[in-house]
Coordinates of N, CA, C and O in Angstrom, one line a residue:
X1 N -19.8 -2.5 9.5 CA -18.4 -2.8 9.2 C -17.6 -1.6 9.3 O -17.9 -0.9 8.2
X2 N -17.0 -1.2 9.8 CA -15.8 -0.4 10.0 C -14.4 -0.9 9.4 O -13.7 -1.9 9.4
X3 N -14.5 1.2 8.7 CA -13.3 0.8 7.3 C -12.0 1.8 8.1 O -12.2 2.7 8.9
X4 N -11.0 1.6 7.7 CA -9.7 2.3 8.3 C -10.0 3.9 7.3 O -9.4 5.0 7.2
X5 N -10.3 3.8 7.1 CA -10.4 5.2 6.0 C -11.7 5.9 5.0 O -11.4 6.0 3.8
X6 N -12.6 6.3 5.3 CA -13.5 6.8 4.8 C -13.4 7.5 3.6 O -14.4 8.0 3.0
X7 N -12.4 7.6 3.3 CA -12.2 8.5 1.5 C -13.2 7.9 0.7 O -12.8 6.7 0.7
X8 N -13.9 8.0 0.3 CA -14.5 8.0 -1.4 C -14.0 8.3 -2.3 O -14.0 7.3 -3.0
X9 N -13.4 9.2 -2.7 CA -12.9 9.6 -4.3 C -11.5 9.4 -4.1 O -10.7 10.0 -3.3
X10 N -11.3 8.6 -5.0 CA -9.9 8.9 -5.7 C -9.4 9.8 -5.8 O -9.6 10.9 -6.5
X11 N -8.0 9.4 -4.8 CA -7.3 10.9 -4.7 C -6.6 11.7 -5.7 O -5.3 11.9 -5.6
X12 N -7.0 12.1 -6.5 CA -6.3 12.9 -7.6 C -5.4 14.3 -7.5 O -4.7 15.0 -8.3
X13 N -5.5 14.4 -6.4 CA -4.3 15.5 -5.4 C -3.0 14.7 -5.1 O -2.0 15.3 -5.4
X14 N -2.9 13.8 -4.8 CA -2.0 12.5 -4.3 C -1.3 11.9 -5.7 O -2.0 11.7 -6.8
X15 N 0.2 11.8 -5.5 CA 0.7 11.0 -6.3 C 0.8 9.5 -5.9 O 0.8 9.2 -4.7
X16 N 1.0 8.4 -6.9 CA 0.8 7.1 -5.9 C 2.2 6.5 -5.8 O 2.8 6.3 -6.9
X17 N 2.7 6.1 -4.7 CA 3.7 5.5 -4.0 C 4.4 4.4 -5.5 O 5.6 4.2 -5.8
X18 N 2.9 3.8 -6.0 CA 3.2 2.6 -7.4 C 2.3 2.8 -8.0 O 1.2 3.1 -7.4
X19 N 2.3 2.8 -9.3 CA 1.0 2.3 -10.4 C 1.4 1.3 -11.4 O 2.5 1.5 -12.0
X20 N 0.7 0.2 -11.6 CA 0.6 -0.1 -12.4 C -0.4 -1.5 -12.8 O -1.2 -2.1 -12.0
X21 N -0.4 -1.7 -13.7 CA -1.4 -2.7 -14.7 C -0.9 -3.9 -14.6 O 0.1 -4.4 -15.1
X22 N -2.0 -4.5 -13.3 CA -2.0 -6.2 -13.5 C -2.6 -6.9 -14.1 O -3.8 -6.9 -14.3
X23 N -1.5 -8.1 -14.8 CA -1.8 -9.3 -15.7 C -2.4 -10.4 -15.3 O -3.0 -10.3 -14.2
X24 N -2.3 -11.6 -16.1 CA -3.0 -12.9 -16.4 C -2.3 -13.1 -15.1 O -2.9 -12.6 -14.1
X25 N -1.1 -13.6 -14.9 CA 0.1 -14.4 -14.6 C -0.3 -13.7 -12.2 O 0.1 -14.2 -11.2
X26 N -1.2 -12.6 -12.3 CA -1.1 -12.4 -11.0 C -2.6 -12.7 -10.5 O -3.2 -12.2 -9.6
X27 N -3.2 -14.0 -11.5 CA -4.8 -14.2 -11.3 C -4.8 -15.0 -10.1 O -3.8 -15.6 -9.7
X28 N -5.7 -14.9 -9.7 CA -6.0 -17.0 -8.5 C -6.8 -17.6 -9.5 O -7.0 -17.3 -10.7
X29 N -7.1 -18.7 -8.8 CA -8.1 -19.4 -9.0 C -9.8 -19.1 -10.1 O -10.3 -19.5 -11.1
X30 N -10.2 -18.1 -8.9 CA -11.6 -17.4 -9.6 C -11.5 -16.4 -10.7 O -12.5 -16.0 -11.3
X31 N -10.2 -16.0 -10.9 CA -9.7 -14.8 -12.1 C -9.5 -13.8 -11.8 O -9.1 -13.0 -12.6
X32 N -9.8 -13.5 -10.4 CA -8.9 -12.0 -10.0 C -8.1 -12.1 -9.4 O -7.8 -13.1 -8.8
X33 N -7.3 -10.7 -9.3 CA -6.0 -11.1 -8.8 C -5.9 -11.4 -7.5 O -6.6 -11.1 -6.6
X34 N -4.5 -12.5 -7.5 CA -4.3 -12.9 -6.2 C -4.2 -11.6 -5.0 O -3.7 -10.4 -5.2
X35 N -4.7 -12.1 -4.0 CA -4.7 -11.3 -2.6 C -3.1 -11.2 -2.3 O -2.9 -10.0 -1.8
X36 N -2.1 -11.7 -2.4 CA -1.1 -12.3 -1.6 C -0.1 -11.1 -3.1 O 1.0 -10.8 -2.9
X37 N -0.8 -10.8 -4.3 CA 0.1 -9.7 -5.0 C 0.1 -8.2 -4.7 O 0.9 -7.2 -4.7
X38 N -1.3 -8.6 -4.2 CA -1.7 -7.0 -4.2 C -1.2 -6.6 -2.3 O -1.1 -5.5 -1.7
X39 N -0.9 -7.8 -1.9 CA 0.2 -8.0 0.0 C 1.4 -7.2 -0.5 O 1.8 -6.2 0.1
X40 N 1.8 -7.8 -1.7 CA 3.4 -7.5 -2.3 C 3.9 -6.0 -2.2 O 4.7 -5.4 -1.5
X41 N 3.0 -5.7 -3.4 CA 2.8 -4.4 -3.3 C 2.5 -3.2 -2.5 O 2.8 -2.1 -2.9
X42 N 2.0 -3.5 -1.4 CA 1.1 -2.7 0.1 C 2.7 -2.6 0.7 O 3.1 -1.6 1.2
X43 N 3.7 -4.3 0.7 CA 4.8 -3.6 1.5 C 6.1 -2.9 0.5 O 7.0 -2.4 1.0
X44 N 5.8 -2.9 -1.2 CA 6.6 -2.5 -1.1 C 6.3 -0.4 -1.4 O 7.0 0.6 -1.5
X45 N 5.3 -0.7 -1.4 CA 4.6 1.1 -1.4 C 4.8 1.6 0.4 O 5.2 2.7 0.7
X46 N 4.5 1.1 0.7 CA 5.0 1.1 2.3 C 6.6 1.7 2.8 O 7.0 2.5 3.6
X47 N 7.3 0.7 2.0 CA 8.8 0.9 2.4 C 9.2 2.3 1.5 O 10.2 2.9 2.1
X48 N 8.6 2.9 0.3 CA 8.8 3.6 -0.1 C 8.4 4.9 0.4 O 9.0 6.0 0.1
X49 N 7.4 4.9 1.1 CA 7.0 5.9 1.9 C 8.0 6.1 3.1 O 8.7 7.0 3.2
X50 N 7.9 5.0 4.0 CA 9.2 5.1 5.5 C 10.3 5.7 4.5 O 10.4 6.9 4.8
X51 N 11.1 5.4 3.4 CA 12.4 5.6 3.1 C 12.1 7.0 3.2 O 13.1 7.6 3.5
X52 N 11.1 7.7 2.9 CA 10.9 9.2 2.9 C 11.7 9.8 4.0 O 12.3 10.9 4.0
X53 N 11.6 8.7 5.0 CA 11.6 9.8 6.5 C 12.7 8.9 7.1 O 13.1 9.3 8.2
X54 N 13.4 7.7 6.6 CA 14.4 7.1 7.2 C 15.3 6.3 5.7 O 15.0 5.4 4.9
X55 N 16.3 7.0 5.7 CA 17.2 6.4 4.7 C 17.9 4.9 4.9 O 18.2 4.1 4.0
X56 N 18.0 4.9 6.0 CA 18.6 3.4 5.8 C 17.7 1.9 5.9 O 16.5 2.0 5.6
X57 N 18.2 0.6 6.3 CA 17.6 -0.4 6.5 C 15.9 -0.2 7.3 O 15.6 0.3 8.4
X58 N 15.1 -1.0 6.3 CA 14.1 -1.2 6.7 C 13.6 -2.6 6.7 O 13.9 -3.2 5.8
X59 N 12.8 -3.2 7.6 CA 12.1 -4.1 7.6 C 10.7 -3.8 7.8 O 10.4 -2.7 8.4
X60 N 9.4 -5.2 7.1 CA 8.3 -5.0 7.9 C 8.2 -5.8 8.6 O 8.9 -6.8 8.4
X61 N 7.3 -5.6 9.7 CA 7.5 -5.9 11.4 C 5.8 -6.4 11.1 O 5.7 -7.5 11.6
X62 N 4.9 -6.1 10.6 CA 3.4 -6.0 10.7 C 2.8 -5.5 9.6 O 3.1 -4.4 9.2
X63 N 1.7 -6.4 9.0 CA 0.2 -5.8 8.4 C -0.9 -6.0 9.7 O -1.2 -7.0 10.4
X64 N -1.4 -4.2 9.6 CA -2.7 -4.5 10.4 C -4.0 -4.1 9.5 O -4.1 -3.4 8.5
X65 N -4.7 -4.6 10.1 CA -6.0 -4.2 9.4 C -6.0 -3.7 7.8 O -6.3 -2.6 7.3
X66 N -5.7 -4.9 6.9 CA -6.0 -5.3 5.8 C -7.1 -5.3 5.1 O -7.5 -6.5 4.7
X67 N -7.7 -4.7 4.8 CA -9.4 -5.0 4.1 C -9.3 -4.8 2.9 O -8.8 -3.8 2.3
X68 N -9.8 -6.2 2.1 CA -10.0 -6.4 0.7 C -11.3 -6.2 0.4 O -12.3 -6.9 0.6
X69 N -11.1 -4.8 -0.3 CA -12.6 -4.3 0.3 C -13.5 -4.9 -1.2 O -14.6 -5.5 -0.9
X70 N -13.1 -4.7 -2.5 CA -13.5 -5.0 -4.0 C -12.2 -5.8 -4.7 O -11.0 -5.4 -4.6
X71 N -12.6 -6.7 -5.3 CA -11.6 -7.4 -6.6 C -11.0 -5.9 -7.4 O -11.4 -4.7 -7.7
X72 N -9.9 -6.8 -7.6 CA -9.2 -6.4 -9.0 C -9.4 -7.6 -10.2 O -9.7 -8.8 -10.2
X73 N -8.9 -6.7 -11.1 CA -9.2 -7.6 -12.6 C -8.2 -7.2 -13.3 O -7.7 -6.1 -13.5
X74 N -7.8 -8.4 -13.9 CA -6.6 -8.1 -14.9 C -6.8 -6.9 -16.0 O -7.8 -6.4 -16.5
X75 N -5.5 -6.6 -16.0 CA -6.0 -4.8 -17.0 C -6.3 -4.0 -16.0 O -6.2 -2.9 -16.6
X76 N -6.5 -3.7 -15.1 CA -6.9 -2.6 -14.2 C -5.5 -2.1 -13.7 O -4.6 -2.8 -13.5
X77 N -5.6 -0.6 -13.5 CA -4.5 0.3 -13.5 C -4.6 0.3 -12.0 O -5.6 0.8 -11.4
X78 N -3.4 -0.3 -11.1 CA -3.9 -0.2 -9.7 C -2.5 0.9 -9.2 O -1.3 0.8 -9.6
X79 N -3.0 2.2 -8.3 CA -2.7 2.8 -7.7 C -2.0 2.2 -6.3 O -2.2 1.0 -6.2
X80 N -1.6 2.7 -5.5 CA -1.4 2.4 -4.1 C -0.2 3.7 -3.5 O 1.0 3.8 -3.5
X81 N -1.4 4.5 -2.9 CA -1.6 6.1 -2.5 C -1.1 5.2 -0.4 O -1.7 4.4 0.3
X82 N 0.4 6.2 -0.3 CA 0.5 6.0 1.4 C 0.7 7.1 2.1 O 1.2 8.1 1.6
X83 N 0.4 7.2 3.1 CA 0.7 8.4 4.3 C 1.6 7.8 5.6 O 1.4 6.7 6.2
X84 N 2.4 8.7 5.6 CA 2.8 8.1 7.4 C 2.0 8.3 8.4 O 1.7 9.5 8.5
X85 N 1.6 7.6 9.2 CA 0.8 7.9 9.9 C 1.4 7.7 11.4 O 0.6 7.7 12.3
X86 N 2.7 7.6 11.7 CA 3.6 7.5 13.1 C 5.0 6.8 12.6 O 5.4 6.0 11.7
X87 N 5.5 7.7 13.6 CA 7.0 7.9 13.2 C 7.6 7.4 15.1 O 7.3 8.4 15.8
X88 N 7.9 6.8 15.6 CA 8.4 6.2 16.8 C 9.9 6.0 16.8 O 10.6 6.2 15.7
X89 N 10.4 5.8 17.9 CA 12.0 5.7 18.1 C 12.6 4.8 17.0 O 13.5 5.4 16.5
X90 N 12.3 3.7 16.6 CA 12.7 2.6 15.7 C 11.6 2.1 14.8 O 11.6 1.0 14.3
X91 N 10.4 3.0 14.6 CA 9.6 2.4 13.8 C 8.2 3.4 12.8 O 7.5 4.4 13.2
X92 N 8.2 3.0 11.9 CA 7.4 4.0 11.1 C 6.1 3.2 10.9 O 6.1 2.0 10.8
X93 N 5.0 4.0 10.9 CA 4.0 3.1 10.4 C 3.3 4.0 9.6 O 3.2 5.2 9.7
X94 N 2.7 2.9 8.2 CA 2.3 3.5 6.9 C 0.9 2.7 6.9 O 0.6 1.5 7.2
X95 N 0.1 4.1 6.4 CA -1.2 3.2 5.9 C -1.0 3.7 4.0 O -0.6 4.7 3.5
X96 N -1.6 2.2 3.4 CA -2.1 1.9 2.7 C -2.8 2.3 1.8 O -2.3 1.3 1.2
X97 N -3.7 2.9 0.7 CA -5.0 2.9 -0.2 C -4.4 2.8 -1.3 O -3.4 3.3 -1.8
X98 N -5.4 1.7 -1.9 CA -5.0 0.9 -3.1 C -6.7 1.3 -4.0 O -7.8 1.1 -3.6
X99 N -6.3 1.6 -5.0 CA -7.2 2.4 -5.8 C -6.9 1.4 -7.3 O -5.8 1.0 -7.7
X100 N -8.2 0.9 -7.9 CA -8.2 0.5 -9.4 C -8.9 1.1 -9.9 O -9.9 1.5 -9.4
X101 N -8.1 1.5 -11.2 CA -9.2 2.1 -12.4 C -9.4 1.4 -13.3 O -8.6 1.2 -14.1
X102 N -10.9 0.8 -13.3 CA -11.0 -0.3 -14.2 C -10.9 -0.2 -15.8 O -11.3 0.7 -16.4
X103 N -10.2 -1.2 -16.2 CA -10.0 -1.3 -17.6 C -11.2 -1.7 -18.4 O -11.1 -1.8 -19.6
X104 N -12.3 -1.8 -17.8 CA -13.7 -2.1 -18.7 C -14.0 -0.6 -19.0 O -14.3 -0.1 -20.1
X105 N -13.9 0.1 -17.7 CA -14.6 1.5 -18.5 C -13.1 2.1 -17.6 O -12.9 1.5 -16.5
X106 N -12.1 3.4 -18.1 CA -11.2 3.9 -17.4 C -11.8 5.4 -16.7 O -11.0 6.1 -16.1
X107 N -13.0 5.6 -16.9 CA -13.8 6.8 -15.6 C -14.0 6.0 -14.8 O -14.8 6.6 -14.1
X108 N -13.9 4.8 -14.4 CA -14.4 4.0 -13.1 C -13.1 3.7 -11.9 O -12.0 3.1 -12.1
X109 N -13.4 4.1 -11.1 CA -12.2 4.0 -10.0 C -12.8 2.9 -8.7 O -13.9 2.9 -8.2
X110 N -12.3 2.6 -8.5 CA -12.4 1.5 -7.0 C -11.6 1.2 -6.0 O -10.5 0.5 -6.1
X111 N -12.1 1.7 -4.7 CA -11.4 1.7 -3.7 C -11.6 0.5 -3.4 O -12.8 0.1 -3.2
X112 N -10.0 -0.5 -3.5 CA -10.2 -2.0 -3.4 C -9.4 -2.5 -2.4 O -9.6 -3.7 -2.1
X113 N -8.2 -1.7 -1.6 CA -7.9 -2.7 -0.3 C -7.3 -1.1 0.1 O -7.0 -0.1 -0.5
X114 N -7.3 -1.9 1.7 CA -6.4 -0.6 2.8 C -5.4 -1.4 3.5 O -5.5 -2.6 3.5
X115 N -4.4 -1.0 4.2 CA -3.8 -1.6 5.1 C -3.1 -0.6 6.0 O -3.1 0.6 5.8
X116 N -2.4 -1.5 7.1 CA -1.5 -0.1 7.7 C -0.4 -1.1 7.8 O -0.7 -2.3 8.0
X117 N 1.0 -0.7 7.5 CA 2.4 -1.6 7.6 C 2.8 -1.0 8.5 O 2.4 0.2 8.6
X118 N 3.7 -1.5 9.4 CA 4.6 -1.4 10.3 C 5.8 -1.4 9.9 O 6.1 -2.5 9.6
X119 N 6.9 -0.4 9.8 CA 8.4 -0.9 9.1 C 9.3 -1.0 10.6 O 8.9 -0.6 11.6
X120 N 10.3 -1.5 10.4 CA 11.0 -0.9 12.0 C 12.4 -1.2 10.9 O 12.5 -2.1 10.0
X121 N 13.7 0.4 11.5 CA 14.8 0.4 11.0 C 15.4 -0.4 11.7 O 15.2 -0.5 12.9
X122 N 16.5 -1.2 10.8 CA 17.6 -2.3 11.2 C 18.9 -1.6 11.3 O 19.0 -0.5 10.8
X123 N 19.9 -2.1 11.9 CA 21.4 -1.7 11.4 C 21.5 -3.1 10.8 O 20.5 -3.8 10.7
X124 N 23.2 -3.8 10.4 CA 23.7 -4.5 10.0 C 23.8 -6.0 10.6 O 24.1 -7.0 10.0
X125 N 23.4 -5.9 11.6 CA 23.1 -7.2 12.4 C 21.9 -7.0 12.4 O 21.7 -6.9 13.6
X126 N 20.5 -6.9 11.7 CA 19.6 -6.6 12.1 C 18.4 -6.5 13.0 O 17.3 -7.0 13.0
X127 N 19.4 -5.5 13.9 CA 18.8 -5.1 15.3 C 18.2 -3.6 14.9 O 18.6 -2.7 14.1
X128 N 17.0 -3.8 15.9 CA 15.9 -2.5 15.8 C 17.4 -1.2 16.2 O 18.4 -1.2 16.9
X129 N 16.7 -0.3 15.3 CA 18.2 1.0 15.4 C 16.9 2.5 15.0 O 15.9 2.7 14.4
X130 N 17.6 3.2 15.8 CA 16.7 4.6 15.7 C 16.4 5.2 14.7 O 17.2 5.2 13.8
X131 N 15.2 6.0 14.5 CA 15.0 6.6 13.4 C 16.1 7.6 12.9 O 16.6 8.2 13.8
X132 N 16.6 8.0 11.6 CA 17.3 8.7 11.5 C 16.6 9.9 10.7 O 17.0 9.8 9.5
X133 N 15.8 10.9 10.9 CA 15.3 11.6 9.9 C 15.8 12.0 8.9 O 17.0 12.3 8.9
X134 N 14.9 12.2 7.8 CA 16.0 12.6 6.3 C 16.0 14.2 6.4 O 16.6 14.9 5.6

């Protein structure tokens, strides 16, 4: 199985785009958190990163290669560490690493999903518009 990113340890050099401690209220079914929260978050750590390098309107355009690699659990301190990884005439693309530190024991870290987002800048009619570097 091929992973978008080979890191092992928890980047502790890296500040993270978001952190924070998910509740009851973002469980599924089986008791970990919904897939579709921890979606939420991937675009909005995403957009936070593009805004680095383009101040105005952004949209996402694309999630690729998504891997939910380990559960989360309620109480766990989830990170979500991004890099730009391409910068194009109208479009930024950001990958992903989503890090939990579990709340059973807090020395325990888990690399638990990756992604790469696609943003592309809008103007006011929102039509694709050029990168504007910051």
């Amino acid at each position: 199985r091929r992973t978008m990113n080979t890191e092992l340890e928890y980047p502790k050099d890296k500040q993270p785009a978001i952190r924070l401690v998910l509740m009851p209220r973002d469980t599924n079914a089986v008791g970990t958190i919904f897939g579709g929260v921890i979606l939420s978050y991937i675009d909005l750590a995403a957009a936070t990163e593009a805004h680095l390098q383009h101040p105005g309107k952004l949209v996402t355009v694309a999630f690729d290669q998504v891997e939910f690699k380990q559960p989360v659990f309620v109480g766990d301190l989830v990170s979500f560490f991004t890099d730009t990884l391409r910068i194009g005439r109208t479009s930024i693309t950001v990958s992903v690493s989503v890090w939990a530190q579990r709340s059973s024991d807090r020395t325990k870290f888990a690399h638990v999903t990756e992604a790469r987002v696609t943003m592309v800048a809008v103007d006011e009619q929102m039509h694709p518009t050029p990168i504007v570097h910051v």
